[in-house]
Coordinates of C-alpha atoms and ligand atoms in Angstrom, one line a residue:
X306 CA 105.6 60.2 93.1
X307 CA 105.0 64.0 93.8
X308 CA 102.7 65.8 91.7
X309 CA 105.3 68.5 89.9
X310 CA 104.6 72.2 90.9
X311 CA 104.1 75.1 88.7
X312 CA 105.7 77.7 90.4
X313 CA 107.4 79.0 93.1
X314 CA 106.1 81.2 96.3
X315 CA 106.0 82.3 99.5
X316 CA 105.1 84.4 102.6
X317 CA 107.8 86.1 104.5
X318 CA 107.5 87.9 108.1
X319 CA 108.7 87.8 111.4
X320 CA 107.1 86.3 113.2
X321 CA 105.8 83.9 110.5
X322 CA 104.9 80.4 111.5
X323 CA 101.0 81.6 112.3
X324 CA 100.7 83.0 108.7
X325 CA 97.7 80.3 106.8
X326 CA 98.4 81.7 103.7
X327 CA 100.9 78.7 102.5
X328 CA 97.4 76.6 103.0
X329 CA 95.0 79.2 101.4
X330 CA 97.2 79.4 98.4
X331 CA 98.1 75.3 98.1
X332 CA 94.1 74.9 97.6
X333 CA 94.0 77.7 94.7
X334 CA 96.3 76.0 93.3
X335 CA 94.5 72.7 93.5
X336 CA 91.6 74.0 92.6
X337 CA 93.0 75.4 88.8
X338 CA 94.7 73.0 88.4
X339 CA 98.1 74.0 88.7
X340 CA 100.0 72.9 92.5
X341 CA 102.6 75.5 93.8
X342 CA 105.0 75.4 96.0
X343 CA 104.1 77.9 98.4
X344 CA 106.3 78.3 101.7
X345 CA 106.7 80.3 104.5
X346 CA 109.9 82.3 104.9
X347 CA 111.3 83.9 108.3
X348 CA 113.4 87.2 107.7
X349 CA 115.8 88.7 110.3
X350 CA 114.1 92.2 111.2
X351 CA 116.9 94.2 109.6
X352 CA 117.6 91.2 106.8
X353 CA 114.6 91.9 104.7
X354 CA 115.6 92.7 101.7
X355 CA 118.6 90.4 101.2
X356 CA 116.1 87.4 102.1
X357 CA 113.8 88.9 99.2
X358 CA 116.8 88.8 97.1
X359 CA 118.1 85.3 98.0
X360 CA 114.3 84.2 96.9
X361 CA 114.4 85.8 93.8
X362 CA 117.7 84.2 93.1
X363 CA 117.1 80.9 93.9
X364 CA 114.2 80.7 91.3
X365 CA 111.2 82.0 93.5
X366 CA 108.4 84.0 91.2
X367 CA 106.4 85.4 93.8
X368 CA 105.6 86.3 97.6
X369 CA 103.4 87.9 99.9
X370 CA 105.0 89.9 102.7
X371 CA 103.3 90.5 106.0
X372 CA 104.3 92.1 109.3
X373 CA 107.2 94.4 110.3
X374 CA 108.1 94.7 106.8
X375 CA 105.4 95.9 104.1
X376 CA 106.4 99.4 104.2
X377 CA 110.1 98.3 103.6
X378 CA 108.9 96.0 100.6
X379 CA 107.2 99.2 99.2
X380 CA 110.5 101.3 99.8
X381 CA 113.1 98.7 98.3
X382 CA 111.1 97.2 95.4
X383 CA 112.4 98.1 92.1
X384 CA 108.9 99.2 90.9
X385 CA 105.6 100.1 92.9
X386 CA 102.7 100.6 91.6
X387 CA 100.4 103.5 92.6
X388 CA 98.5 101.8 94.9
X389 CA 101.7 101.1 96.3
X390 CA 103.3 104.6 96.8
X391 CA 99.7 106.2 98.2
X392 CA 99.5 103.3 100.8
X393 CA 103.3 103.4 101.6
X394 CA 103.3 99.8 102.0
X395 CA 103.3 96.4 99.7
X396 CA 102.1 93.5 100.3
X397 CA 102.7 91.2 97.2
X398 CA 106.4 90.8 95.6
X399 CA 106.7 89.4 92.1
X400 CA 109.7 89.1 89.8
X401 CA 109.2 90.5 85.8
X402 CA 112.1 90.7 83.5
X403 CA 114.6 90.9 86.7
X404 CA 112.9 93.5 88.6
X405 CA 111.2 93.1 91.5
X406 CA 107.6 94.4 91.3
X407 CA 105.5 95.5 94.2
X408 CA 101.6 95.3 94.8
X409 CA 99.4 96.2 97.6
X410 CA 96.4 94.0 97.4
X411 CA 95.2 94.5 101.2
X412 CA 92.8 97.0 100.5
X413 CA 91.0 95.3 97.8
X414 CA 90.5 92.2 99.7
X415 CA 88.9 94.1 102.3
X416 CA 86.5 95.9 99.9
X417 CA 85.8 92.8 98.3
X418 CA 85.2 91.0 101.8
X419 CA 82.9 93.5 102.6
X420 CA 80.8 94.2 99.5
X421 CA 80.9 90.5 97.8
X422 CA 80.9 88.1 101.0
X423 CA 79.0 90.2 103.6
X424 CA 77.1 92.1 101.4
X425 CA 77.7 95.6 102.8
X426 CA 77.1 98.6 100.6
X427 CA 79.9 101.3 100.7
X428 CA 78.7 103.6 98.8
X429 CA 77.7 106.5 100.4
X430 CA 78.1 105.3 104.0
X431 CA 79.7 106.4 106.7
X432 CA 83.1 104.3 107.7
X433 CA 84.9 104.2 111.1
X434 CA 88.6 103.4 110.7
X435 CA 90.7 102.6 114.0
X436 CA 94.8 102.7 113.6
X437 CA 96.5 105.2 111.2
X438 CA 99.3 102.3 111.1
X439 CA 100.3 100.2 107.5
X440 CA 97.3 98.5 108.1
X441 CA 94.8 101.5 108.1
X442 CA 96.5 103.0 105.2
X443 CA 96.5 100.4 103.0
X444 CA 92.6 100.7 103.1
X445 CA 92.2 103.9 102.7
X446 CA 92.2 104.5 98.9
X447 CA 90.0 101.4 98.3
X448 CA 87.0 102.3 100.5
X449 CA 86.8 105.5 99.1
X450 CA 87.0 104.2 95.8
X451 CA 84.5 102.4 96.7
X452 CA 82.2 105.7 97.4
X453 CA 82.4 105.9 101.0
X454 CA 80.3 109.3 101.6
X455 CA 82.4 110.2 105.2
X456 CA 85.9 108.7 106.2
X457 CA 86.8 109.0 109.8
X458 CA 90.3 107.9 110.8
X459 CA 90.3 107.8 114.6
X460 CA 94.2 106.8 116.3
X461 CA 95.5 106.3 119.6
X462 CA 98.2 109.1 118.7
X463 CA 95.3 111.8 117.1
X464 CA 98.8 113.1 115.1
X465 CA 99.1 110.4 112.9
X466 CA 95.3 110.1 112.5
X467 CA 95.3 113.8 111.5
X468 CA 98.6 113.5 109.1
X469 CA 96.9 110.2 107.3
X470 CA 93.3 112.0 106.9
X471 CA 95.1 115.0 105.4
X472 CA 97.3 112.6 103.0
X473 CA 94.8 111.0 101.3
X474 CA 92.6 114.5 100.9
X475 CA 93.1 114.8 97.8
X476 CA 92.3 110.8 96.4
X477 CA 88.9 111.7 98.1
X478 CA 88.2 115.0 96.4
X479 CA 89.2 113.2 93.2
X480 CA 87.9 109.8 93.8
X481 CA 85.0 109.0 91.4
X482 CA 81.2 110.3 92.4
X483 CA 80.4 113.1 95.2
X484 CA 83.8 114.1 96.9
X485 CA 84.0 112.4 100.5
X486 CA 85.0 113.6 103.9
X487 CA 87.6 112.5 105.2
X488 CA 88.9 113.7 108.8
X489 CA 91.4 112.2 111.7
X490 CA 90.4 112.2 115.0
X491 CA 91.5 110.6 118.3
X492 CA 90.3 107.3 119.9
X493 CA 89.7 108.4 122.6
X494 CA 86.8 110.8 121.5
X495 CA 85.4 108.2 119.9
X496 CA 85.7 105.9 122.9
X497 CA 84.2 108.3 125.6
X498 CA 81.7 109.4 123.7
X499 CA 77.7 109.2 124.2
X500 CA 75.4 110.1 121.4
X501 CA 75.7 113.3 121.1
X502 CA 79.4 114.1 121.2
X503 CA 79.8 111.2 118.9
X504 CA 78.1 113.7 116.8
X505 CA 80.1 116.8 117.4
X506 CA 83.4 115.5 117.7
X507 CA 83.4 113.0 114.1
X508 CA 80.3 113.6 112.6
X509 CA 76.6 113.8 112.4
X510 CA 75.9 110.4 113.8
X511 CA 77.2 106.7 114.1
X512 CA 78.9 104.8 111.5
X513 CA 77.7 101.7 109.3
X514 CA 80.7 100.1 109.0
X515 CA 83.4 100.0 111.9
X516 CA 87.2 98.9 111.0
X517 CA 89.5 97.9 113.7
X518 CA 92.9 98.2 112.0
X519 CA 95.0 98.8 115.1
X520 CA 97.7 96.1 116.4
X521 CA 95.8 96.2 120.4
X522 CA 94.2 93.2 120.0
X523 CA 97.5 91.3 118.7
X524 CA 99.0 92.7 121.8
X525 CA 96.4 91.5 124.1
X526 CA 94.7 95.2 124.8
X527 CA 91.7 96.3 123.8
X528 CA 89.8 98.7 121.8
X529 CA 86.2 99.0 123.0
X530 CA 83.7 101.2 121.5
X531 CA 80.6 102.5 123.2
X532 CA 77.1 101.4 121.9
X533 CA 76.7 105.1 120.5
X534 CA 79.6 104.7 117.5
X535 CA 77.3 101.8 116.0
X536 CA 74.5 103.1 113.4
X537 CA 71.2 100.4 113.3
X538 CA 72.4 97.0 111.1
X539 CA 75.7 98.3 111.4
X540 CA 79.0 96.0 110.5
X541 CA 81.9 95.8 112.7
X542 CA 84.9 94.4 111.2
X543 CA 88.8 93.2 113.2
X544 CA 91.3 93.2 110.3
X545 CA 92.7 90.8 112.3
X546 CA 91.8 87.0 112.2
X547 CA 91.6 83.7 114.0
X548 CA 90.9 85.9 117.3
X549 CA 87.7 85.1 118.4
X550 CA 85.6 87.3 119.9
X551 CA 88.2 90.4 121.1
X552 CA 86.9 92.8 122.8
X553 CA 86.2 95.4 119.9
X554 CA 83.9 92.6 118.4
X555 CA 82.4 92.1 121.6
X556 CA 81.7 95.7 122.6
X557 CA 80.1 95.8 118.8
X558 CA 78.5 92.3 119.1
X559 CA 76.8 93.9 122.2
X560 CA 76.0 97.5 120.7
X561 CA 73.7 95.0 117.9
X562 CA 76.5 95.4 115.4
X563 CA 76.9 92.4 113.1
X564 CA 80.3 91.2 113.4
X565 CA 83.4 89.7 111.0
X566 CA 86.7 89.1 111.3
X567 CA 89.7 89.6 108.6
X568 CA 89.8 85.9 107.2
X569 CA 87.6 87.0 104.0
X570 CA 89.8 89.8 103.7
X571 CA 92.8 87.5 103.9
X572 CA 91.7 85.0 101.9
X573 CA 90.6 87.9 99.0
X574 CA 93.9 89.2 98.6
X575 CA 95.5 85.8 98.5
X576 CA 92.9 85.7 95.5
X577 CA 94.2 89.1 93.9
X578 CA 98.1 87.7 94.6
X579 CA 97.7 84.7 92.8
X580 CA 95.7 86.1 89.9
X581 CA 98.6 88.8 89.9
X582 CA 101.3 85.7 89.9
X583 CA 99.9 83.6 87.7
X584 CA 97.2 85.6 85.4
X585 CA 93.9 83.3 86.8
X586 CA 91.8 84.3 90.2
X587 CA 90.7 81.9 91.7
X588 CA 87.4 81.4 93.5
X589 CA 87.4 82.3 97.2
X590 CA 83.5 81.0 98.3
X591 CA 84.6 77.6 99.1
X592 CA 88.0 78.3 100.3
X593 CA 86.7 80.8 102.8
X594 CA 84.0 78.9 104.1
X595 CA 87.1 75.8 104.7
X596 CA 89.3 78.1 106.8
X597 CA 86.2 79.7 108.6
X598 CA 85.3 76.5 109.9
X599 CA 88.9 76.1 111.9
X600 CA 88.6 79.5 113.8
X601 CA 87.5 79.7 117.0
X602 CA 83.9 81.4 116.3
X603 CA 82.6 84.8 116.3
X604 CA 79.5 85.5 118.3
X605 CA 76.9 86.6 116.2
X606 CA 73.9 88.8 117.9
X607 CA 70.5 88.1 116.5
X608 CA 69.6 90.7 113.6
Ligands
ATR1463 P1 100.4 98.1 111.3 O1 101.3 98.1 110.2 O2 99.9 96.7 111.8 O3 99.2 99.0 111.2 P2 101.7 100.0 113.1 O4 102.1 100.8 111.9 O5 102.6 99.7 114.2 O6 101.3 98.5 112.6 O7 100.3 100.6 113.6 C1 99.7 100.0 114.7 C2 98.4 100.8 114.9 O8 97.7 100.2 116.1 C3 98.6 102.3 115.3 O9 97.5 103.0 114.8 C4 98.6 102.2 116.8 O10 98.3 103.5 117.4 P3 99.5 104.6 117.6 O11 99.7 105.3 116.3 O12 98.9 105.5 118.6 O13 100.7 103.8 118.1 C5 97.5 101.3 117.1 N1 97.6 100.6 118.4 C6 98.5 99.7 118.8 N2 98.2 99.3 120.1 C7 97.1 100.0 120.4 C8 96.3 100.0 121.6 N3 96.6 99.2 122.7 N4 95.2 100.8 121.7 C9 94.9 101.5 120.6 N5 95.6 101.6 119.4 C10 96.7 100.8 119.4

């Protein structure tokens, strides 16, 4: 006989079928005690919301959404939180009292991967973000709650790097501690650059912590960085997962930089869902170091 779950769940996308939260969040729910059903749904690109709906209505409490569609699950929840209307995009659904709710828990798994699992100190450092997409905005408010002391967006299309640097301003100016600087400037500076106009173009000097938060290496192209970007004992993280060594890691990996991959930060948010669902976090150590262990691995240099 079948263990009777607790709750109903899921993860919708498009494409979906590589998503591993279904497995992250079964062994949460294992480990408190308390199975879930937790399933992955496929929604039409323009058949988001209905599919939300439909999920809702058939007795679902709860889902995660990933790509195309956590800006629309920010837009056509009934309620966002603030995290949720400064990122512009949602990644957590939950139904209270017949409303659909909306959370954005991306950015606090990514601070917590960074400052709990690989022990990186934020405060007061100087961050490299690459991508002014969803992904790179839902990060933003987090790391410089966090106390990151200089903020540099750097994009493909220097535009959008500018408009995002500019839009979150003012959370840095108000954020708690020593305001922090945050400016937009375009990949490509940041890519041709040697020492010294790494320092005149984003900054007085190379970064400790590195952030690839474009879509290039889901694509298959690549981001590369030149050994300059990469301050001493520097970290360079691919919010992306279960990619091996792409070519940003590699170009890092070969700069010195230590390197990591989004799993942790995956597997932190699917922490902060759950707790959100069901009112109980669960621990992520063990969990992490399971899913870890199926990747292909990450190259590490030798400190
Ligand atoms: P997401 O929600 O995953 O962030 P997105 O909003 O489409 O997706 O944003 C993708 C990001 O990856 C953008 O910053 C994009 O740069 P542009 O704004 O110039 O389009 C970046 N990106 C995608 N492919 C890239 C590539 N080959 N090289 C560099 N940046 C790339």
């Amino acid at each position: 006989m079948n263990t009777p779950t607790t709750g109903r769940y899921c993860v919708i996308g498009n494409p979906i079928a590589q998503s591993r939260s279904p497995e992250i969040q079964a062994r949460f729910g294992e480990q408190l005690g308390e199975p879930i059903d937790y399933t992955r749904r496929l929604a039409p690109v323009d058949g988001f919301e209905a599919s939300v709906r439909a999920f809702f209505a058939e007795g679902g409490q709860g889902m995660n959404v990933t790509a195309p569609f956590k800006v629309e699950a920010a837009t056509r929840a009934d309620r966002a939180s603030p995290r949720v209307i400064r990122a512009g995009a949602a990644n957590c659904l939950r139904l209270r009292d017949g409303r659909i709710e909306a959370e954005n828990f991306d950015g606090v798994g990514l601070v917590r991967d960074l400052t709990h699992n690989l022990g990186v100190e934020l405060a007061g450092r100087r961050v490299l973000l690459l991508g002014a997409g969803g992904a790179a905005r839902g990060v933003i408010d987090p790391l410089l709650e966090a106390g990151v002391r200089e903020l540099v967006i750097a994009n493909r299309t220097r535009s959008r790097a500018e408009a995002l640097a500019e839009a979150f301003a003012f959370s840095a100016a108000s954020s708690a501690g020593p305001a922090a600087i945050v400016r937009g400037v375009a990949l490509e500076d940041v890519v041709a650059a040697e020492s010294a106009s790494v320092s005149t173009t984003t900054g007085n000097g190379a970064f400790d912590v590195v952030i690839d938060a474009t879509s290039a290496a889901l694509g298959g192209d690549a981001v590369q960085l030149p050994p300059a970007a990469f301050a001493p004992g520097a970290l360079a993280y691919a919010m992306a997962y279960g990619k091996g060594l792409t070519p940003f890691l590699a170009s890092a990996a070969e700069a010195g930089a230590r390197v990591a991959d989004g799993l942790g930060m995956l597997v932190e948010q699917a922490a902060e869902s759950y707790a959100w669902w069901r009112g109980r976090r669960p621990e992520t150590g063990a969990v992490l170091a399971e899913f870890a262990a199926t990747l292909p691995p990450l190259k590490q240099t030798a400190a």
